[in-house]
mmCIF file of C-alpha atoms and ligand atoms in Angstrom:
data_model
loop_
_atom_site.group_PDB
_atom_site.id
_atom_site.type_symbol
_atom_site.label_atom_id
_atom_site.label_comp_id
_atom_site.label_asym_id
_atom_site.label_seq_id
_atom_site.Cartn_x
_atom_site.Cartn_y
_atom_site.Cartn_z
ATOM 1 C CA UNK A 13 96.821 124.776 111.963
ATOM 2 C CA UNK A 14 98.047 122.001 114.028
ATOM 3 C CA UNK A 15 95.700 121.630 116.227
ATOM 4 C CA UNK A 16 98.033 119.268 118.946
ATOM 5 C CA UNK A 17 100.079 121.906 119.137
ATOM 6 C CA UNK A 18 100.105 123.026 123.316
ATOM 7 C CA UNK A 19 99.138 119.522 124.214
ATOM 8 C CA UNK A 20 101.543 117.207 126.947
ATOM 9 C CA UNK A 21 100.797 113.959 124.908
ATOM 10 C CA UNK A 22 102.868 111.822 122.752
ATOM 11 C CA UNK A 23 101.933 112.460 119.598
ATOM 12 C CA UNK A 24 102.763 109.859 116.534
ATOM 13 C CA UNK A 25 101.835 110.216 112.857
ATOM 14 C CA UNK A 26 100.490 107.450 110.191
ATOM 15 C CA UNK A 27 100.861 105.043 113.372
ATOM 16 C CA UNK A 28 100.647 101.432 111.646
ATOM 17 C CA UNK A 29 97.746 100.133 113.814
ATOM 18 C CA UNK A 30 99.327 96.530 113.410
ATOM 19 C CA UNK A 31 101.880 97.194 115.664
ATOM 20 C CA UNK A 32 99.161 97.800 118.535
ATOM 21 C CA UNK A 33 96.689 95.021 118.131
ATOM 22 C CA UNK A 34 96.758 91.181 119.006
ATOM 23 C CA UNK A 35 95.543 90.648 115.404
ATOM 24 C CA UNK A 36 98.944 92.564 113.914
ATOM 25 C CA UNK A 37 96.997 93.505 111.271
ATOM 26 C CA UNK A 38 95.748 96.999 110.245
ATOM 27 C CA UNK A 39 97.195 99.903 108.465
ATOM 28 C CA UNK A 40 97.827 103.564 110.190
ATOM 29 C CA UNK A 41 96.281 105.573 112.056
ATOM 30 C CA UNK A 42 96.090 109.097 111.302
ATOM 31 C CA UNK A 43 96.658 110.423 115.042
ATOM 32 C CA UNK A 44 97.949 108.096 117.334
ATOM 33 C CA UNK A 45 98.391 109.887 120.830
ATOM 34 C CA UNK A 46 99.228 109.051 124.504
ATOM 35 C CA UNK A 47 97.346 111.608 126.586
ATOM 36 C CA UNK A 48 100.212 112.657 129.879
ATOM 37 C CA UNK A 49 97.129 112.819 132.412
ATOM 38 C CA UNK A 50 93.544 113.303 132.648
ATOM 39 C CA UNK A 51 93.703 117.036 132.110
ATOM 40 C CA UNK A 52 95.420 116.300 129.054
ATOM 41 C CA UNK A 53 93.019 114.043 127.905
ATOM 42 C CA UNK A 54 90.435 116.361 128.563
ATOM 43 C CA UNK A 55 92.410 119.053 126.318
ATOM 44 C CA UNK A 56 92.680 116.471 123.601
ATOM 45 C CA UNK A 57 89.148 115.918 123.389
ATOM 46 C CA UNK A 58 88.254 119.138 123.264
ATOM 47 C CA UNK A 59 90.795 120.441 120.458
ATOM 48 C CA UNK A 60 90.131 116.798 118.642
ATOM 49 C CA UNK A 61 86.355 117.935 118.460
ATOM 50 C CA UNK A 62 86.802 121.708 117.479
ATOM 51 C CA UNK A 63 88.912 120.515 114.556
ATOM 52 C CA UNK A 64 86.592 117.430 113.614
ATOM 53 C CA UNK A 65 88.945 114.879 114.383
ATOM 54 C CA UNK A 66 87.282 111.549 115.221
ATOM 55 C CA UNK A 67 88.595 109.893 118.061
ATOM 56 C CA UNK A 68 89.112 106.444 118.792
ATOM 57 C CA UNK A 69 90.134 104.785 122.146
ATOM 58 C CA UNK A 70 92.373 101.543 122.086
ATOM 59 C CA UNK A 71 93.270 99.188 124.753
ATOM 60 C CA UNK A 72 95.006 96.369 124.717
ATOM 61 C CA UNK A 73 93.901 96.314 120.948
ATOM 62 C CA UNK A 74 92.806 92.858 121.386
ATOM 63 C CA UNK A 75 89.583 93.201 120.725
ATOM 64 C CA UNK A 76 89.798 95.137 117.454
ATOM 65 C CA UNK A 77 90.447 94.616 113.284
ATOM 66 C CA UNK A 78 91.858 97.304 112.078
ATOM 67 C CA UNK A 79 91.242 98.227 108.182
ATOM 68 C CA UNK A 80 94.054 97.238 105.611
ATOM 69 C CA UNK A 81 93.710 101.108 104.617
ATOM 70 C CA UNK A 82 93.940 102.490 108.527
ATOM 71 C CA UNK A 83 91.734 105.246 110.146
ATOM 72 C CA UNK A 84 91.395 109.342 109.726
ATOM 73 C CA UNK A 85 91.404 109.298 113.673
ATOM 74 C CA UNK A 86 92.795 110.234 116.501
ATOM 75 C CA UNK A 87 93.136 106.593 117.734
ATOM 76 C CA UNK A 88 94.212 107.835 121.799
ATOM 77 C CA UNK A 89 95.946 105.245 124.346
ATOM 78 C CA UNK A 90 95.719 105.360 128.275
ATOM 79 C CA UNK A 91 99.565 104.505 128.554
ATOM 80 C CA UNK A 92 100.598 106.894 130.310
ATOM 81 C CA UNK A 93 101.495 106.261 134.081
ATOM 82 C CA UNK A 94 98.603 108.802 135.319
ATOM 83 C CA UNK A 95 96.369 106.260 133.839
ATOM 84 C CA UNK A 96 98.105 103.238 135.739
ATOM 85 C CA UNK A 97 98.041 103.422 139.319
ATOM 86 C CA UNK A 98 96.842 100.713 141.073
ATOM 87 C CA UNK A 99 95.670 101.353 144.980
ATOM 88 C CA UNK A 100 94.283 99.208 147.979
ATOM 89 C CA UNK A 101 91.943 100.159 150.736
ATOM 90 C CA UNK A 102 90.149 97.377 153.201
ATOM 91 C CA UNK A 103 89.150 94.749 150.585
ATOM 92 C CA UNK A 104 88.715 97.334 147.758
ATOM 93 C CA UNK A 105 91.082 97.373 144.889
ATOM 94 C CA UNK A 106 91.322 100.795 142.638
ATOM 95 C CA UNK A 107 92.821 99.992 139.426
ATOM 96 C CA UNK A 108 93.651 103.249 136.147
ATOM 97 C CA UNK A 109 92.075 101.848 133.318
ATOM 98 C CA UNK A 110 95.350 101.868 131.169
ATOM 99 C CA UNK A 111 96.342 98.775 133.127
ATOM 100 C CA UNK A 112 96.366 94.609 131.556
ATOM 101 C CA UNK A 113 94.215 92.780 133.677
ATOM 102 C CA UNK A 114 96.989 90.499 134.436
ATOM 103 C CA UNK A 115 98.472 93.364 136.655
ATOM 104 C CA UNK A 116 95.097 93.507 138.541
ATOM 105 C CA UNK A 117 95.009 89.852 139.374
ATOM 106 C CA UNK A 118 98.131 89.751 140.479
ATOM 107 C CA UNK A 119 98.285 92.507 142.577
ATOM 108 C CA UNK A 120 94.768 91.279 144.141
ATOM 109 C CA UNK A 121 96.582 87.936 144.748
ATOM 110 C CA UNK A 122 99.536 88.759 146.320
ATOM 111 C CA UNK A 123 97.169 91.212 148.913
ATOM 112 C CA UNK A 124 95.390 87.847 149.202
ATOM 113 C CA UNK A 125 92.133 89.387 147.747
ATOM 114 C CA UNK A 126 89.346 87.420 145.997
ATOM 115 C CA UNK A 127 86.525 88.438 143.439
ATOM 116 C CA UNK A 128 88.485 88.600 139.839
ATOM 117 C CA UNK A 129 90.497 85.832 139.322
ATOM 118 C CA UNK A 130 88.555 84.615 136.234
ATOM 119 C CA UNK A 131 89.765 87.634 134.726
ATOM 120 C CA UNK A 132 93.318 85.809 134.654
ATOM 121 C CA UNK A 133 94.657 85.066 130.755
ATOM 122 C CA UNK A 134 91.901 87.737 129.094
ATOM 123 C CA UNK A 135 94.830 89.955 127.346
ATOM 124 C CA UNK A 136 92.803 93.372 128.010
ATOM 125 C CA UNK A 137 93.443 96.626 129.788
ATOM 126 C CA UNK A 138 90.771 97.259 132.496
ATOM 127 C CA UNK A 139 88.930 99.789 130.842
ATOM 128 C CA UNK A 140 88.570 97.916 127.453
ATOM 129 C CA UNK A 141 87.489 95.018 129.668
ATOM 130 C CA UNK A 142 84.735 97.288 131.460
ATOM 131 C CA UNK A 143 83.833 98.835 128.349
ATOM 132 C CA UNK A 144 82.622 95.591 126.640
ATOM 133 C CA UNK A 145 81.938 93.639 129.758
ATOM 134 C CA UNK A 146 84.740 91.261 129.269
ATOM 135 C CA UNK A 147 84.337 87.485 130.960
ATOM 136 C CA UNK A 148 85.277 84.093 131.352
ATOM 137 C CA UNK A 149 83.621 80.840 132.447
ATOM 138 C CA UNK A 150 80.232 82.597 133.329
ATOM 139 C CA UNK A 151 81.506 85.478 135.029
ATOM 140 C CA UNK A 152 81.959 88.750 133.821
ATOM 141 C CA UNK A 153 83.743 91.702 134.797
ATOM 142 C CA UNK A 154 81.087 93.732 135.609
ATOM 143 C CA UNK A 155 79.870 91.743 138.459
ATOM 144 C CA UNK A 156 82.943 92.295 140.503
ATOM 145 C CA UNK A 157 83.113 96.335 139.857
ATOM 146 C CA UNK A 158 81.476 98.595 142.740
ATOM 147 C CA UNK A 159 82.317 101.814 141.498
ATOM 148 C CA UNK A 160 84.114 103.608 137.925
ATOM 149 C CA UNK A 161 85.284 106.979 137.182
ATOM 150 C CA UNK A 162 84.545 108.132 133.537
ATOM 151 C CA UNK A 163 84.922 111.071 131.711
ATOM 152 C CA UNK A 164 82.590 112.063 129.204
ATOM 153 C CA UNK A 165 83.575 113.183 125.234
ATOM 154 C CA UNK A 166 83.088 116.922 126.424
ATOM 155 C CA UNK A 167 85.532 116.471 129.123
ATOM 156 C CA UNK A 168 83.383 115.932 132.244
ATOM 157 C CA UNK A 169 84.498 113.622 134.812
ATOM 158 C CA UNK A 170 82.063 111.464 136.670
ATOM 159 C CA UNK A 171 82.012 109.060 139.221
ATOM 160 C CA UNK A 172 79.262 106.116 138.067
ATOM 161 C CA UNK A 173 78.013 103.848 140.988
ATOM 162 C CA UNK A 174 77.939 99.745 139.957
ATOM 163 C CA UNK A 175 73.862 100.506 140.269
ATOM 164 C CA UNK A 176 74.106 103.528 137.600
ATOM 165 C CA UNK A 177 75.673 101.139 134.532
ATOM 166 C CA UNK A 178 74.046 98.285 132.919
ATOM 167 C CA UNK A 179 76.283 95.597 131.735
ATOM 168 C CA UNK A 180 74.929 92.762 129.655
ATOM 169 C CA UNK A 181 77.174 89.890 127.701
ATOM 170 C CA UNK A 182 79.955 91.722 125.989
ATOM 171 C CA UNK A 183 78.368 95.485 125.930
ATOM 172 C CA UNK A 184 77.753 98.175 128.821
ATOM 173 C CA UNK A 185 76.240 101.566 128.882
ATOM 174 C CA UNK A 186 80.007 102.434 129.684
ATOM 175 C CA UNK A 187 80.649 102.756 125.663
ATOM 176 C CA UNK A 188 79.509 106.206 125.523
ATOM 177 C CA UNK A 189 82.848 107.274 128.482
ATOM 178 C CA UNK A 190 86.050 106.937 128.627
ATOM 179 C CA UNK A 191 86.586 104.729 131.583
ATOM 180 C CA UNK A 192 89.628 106.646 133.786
ATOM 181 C CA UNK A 193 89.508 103.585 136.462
ATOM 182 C CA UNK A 194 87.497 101.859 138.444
ATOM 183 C CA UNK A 195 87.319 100.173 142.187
ATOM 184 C CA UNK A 196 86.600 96.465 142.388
ATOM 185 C CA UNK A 197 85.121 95.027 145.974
ATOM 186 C CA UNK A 198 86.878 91.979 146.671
ATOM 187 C CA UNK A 199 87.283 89.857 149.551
ATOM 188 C CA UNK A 200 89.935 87.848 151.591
ATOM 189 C CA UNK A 201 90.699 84.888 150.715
ATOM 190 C CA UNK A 202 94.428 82.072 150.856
ATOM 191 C CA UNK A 203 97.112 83.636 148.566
ATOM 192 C CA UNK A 204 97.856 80.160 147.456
ATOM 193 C CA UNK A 205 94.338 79.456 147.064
ATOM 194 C CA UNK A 206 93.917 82.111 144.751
ATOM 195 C CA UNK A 207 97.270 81.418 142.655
ATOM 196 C CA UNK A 208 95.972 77.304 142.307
ATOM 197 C CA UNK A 209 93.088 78.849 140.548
ATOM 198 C CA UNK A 210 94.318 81.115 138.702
ATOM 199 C CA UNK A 211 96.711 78.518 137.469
ATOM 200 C CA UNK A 212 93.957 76.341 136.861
ATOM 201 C CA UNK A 213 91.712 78.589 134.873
ATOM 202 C CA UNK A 214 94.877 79.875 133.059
ATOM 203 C CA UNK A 215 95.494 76.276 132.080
ATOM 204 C CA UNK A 216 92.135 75.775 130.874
ATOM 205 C CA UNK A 217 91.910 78.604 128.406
ATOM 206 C CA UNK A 218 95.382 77.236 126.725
ATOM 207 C CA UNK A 219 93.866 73.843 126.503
ATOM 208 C CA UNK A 220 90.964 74.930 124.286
ATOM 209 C CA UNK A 221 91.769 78.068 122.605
ATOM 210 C CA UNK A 222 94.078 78.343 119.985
ATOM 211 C CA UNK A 223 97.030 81.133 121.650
ATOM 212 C CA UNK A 224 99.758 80.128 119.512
ATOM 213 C CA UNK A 225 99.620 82.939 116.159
ATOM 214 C CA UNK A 226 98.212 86.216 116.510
ATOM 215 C CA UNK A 227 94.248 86.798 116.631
ATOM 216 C CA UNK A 228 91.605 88.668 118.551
ATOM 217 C CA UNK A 229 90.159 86.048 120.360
ATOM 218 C CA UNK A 230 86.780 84.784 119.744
ATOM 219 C CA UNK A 231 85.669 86.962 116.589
ATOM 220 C CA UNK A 232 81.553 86.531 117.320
ATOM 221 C CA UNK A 233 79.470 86.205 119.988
ATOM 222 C CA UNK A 234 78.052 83.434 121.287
ATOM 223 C CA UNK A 235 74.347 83.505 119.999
ATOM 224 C CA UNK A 236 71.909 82.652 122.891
ATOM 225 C CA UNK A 237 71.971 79.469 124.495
ATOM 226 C CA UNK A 238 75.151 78.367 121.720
ATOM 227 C CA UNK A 239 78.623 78.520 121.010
ATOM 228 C CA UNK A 240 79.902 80.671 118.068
ATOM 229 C CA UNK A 241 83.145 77.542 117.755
ATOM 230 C CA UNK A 242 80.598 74.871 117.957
ATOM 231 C CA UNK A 243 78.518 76.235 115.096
ATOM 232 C CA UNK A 244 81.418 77.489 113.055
ATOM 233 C CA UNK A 245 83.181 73.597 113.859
ATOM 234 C CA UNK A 246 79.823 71.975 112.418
ATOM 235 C CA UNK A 247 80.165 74.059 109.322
ATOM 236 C CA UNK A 248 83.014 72.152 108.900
ATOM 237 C CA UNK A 249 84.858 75.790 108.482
ATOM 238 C CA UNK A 250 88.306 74.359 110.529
ATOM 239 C CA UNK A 251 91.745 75.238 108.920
ATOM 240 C CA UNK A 252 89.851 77.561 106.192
ATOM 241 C CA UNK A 253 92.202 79.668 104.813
ATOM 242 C CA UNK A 254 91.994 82.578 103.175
ATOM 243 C CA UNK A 255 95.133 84.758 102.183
ATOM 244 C CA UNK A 256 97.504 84.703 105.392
ATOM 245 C CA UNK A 257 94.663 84.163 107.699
ATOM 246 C CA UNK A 258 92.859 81.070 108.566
ATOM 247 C CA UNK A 259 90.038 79.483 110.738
ATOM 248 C CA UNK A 260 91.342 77.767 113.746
ATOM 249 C CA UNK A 261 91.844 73.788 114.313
ATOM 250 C CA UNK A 262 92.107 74.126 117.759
ATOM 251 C CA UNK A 263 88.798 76.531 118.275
ATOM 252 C CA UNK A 264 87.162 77.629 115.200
ATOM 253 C CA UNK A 265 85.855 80.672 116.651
ATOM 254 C CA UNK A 266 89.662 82.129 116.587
ATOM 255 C CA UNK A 267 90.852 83.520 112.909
ATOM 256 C CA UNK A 268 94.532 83.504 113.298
ATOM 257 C CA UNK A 269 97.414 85.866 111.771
ATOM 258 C CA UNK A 270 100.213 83.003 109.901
ATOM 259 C CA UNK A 271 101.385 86.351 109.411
ATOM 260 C CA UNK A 272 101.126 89.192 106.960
ATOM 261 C CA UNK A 273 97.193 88.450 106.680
ATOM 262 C CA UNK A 274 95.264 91.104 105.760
ATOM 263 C CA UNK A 275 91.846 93.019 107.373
ATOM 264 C CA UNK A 276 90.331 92.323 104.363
ATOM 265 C CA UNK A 277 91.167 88.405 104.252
ATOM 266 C CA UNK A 278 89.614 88.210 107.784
ATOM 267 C CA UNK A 279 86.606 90.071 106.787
ATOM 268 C CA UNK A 280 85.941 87.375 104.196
ATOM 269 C CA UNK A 281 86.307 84.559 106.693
ATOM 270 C CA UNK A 282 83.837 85.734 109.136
ATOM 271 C CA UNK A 283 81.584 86.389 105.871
ATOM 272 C CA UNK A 284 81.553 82.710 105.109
ATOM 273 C CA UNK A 285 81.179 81.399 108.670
ATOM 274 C CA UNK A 286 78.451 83.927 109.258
ATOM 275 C CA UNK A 287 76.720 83.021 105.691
ATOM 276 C CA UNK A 288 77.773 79.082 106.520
ATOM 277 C CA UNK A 289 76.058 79.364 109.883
ATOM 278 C CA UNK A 290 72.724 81.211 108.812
ATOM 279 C CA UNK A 291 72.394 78.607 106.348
ATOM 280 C CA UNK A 292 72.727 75.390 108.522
ATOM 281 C CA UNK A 293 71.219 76.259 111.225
ATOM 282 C CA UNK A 294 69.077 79.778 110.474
ATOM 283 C CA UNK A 295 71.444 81.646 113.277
ATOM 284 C CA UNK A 296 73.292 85.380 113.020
ATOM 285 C CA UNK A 297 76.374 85.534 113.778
ATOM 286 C CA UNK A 298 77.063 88.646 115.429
ATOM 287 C CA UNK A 299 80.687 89.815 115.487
ATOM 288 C CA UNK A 300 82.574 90.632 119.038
ATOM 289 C CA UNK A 301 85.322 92.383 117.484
ATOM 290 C CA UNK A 302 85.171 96.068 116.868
ATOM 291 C CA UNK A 303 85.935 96.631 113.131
ATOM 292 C CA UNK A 304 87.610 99.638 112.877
ATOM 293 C CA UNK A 305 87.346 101.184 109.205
HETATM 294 N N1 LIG B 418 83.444 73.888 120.606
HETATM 295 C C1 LIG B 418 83.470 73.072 119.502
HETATM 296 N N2 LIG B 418 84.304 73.405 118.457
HETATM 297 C C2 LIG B 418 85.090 74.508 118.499
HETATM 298 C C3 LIG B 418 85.047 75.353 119.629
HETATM 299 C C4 LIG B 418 84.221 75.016 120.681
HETATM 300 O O1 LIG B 418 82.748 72.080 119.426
HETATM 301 O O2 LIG B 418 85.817 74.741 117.528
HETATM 302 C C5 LIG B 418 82.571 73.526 121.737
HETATM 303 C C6 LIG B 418 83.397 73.169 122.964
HETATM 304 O O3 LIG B 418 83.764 71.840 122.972
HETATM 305 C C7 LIG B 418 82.415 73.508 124.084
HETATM 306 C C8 LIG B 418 81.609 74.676 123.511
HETATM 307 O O4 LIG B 418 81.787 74.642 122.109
HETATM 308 O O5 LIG B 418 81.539 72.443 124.315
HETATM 309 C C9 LIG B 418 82.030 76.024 124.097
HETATM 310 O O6 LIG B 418 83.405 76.268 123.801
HETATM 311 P P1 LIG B 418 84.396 76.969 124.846
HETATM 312 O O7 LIG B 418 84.292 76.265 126.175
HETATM 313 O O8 LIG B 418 85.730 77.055 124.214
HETATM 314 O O9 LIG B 418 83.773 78.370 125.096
HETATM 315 P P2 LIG B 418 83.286 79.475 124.093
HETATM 316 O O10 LIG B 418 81.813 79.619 124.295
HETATM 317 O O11 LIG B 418 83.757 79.239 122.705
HETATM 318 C C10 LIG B 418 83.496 81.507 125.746
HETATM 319 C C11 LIG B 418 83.916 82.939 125.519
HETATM 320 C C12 LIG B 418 85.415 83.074 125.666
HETATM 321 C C13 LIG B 418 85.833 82.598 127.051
HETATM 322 C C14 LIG B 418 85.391 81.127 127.196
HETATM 323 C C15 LIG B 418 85.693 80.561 128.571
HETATM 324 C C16 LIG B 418 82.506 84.144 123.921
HETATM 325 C C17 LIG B 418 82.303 84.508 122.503
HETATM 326 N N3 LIG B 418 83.555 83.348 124.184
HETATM 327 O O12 LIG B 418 84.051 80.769 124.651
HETATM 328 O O13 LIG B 418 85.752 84.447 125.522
HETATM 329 O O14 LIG B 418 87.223 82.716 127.216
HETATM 330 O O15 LIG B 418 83.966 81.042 126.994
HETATM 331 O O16 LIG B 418 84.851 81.086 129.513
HETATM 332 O O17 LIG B 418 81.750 84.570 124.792
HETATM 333 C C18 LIG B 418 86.395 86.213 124.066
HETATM 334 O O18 LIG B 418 85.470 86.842 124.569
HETATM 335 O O19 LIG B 418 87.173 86.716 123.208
HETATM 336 C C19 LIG B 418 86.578 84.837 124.478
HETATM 337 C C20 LIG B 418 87.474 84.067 123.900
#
């Protein structure tokens, strides 16, 4: 039976995943499907889960290695416009989660609003950014949230107060929803003000991480009180190549795409810098990126 049959979403078949992450790497998915709105969504999930369809939720998709050999999922997409409205009320900012965080800081900077401007340059949509507690230079998006809608895998919608989720570095409680959007308390502050240092921190990031080929940004975590690069640097693991994909000069935290690398070729990389590291200096390297099999 086809089971998507009845639904308002766009529905694709053996999607190539590569053409929907930063990486450009992974093979198809299964199901790949734009819900039309949230009661749509909720209709997805429901027939998805009658038929035993796993479900997987992309953003931005750079965050993520796909598998060489794809997914049996329904990998699902907030693209829709439902899923992109962006509102203002008194210093609060109400953002879908299917939008880049670019669009966010911009449209908080031209209202002349303050609170996420480190949030300019991470290439994420807002709810993959909630979702794994995105950041930059010490902050993280978390902090500046007040308030997110999420619906549950049954359907449910809920609205969950900045008190009611616990975000730590890179992971949230907010895993187990699907973030719908979320309001963000800012506060007035000089447009140009705002647009220097957003320039500023933009042009910081290019200086020391390597933005040129594809990737998915920093592949581990930084372990506690360390740097994942720094480690990975003293390993002397710069310019490593394996297949089409190699370590970073620039930042060796980043495993870039020369292009046509493979999932599996990057798998192998972060093998040896995780086996290099544990050896030199008796630290676990835990990845960032979600591995998608
Ligand atoms: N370093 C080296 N060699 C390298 C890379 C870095 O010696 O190859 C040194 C740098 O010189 C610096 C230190 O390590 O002294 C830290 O490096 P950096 O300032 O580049 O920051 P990071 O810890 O590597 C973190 C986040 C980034 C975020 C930046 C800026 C993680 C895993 N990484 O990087 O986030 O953009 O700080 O705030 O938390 C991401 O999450 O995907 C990401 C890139």
């Amino acid at each position: 039976m086809n089971w998507w049959k009845g639904l308002k979403s766009k529905i694709s078949f053996r999607e190539p995943l590569k053409k929907h992450t930063s990486f450009k790497i992974g093979g198809p998915a299964e199901f790949f499907i734009e819900p039309k709105d949230e009661n749509d969504l909720r209709l997805l999930l429901i027939v998805t889960k009658k038929n035993n369809m796993p479900v997987l939720l992309l953003g931005a998709g750079s965050n993520i290695l796909a598998g060489d050999k794809g997914v049996k999922a329904a990998v699902l997409k907030l693209n829709a416009l439902s899923f992109k409205k962006i509102s203002f009320k008194d210093s609060h900012l109400e953002a879908g989660s299917g939008l880049m965080l670019g669009q966010i800081v911009k449209a908080a900077q031209d209202h002349g609003l303050s609170g996420i401007e480190f949030l300019a340059g991470i290439p994420g949509t807002v709810g993959g950014a909630l979702i794994m507690n995105a950041g930059a230079w010490g902050k993280n998006i978390g902090d500046a949230v007040s308030r997110v809608k999420v619906m549950d895998y049954n359907g449910k919608v809920k609205v969950l107060k900045r008190k009611d989720i616990k975000f730590a570095y890179r992971s949230s409680s907010l895993e187990k929803f699907i973030i719908l959007s979320a309001d963000f308390k800012l506060s007035k502050r000089n447009k140009k003000e705002i647009k220097e240092d957003i320039k500023m921190l933009v042009q910081r990031r290019r200086g020391t991480q390597d933005l040129c080929s594809p990737s998915a940004g920093c592949i581990f975590k930084n372990p506690e009180g360390g740097s994942a690069g720094r480690l990975i640097d003293l390993c002397g693991l710069k310019g490593k190549t394996q297949g089409r994909a190699y370590i970073s000069s620039k930042h060796a935290n980043f495993i870039l795409n020369q292009g046509g690398a493979r999932a599996a070729d990057v798998l192998k990389l972060m093998d040896l810098a995780q086996k290099k590291v544990k050896t030199k200096f008796k630290l676990t390297l835990k990845p960032e990126i979600k591995i998608w099999h």
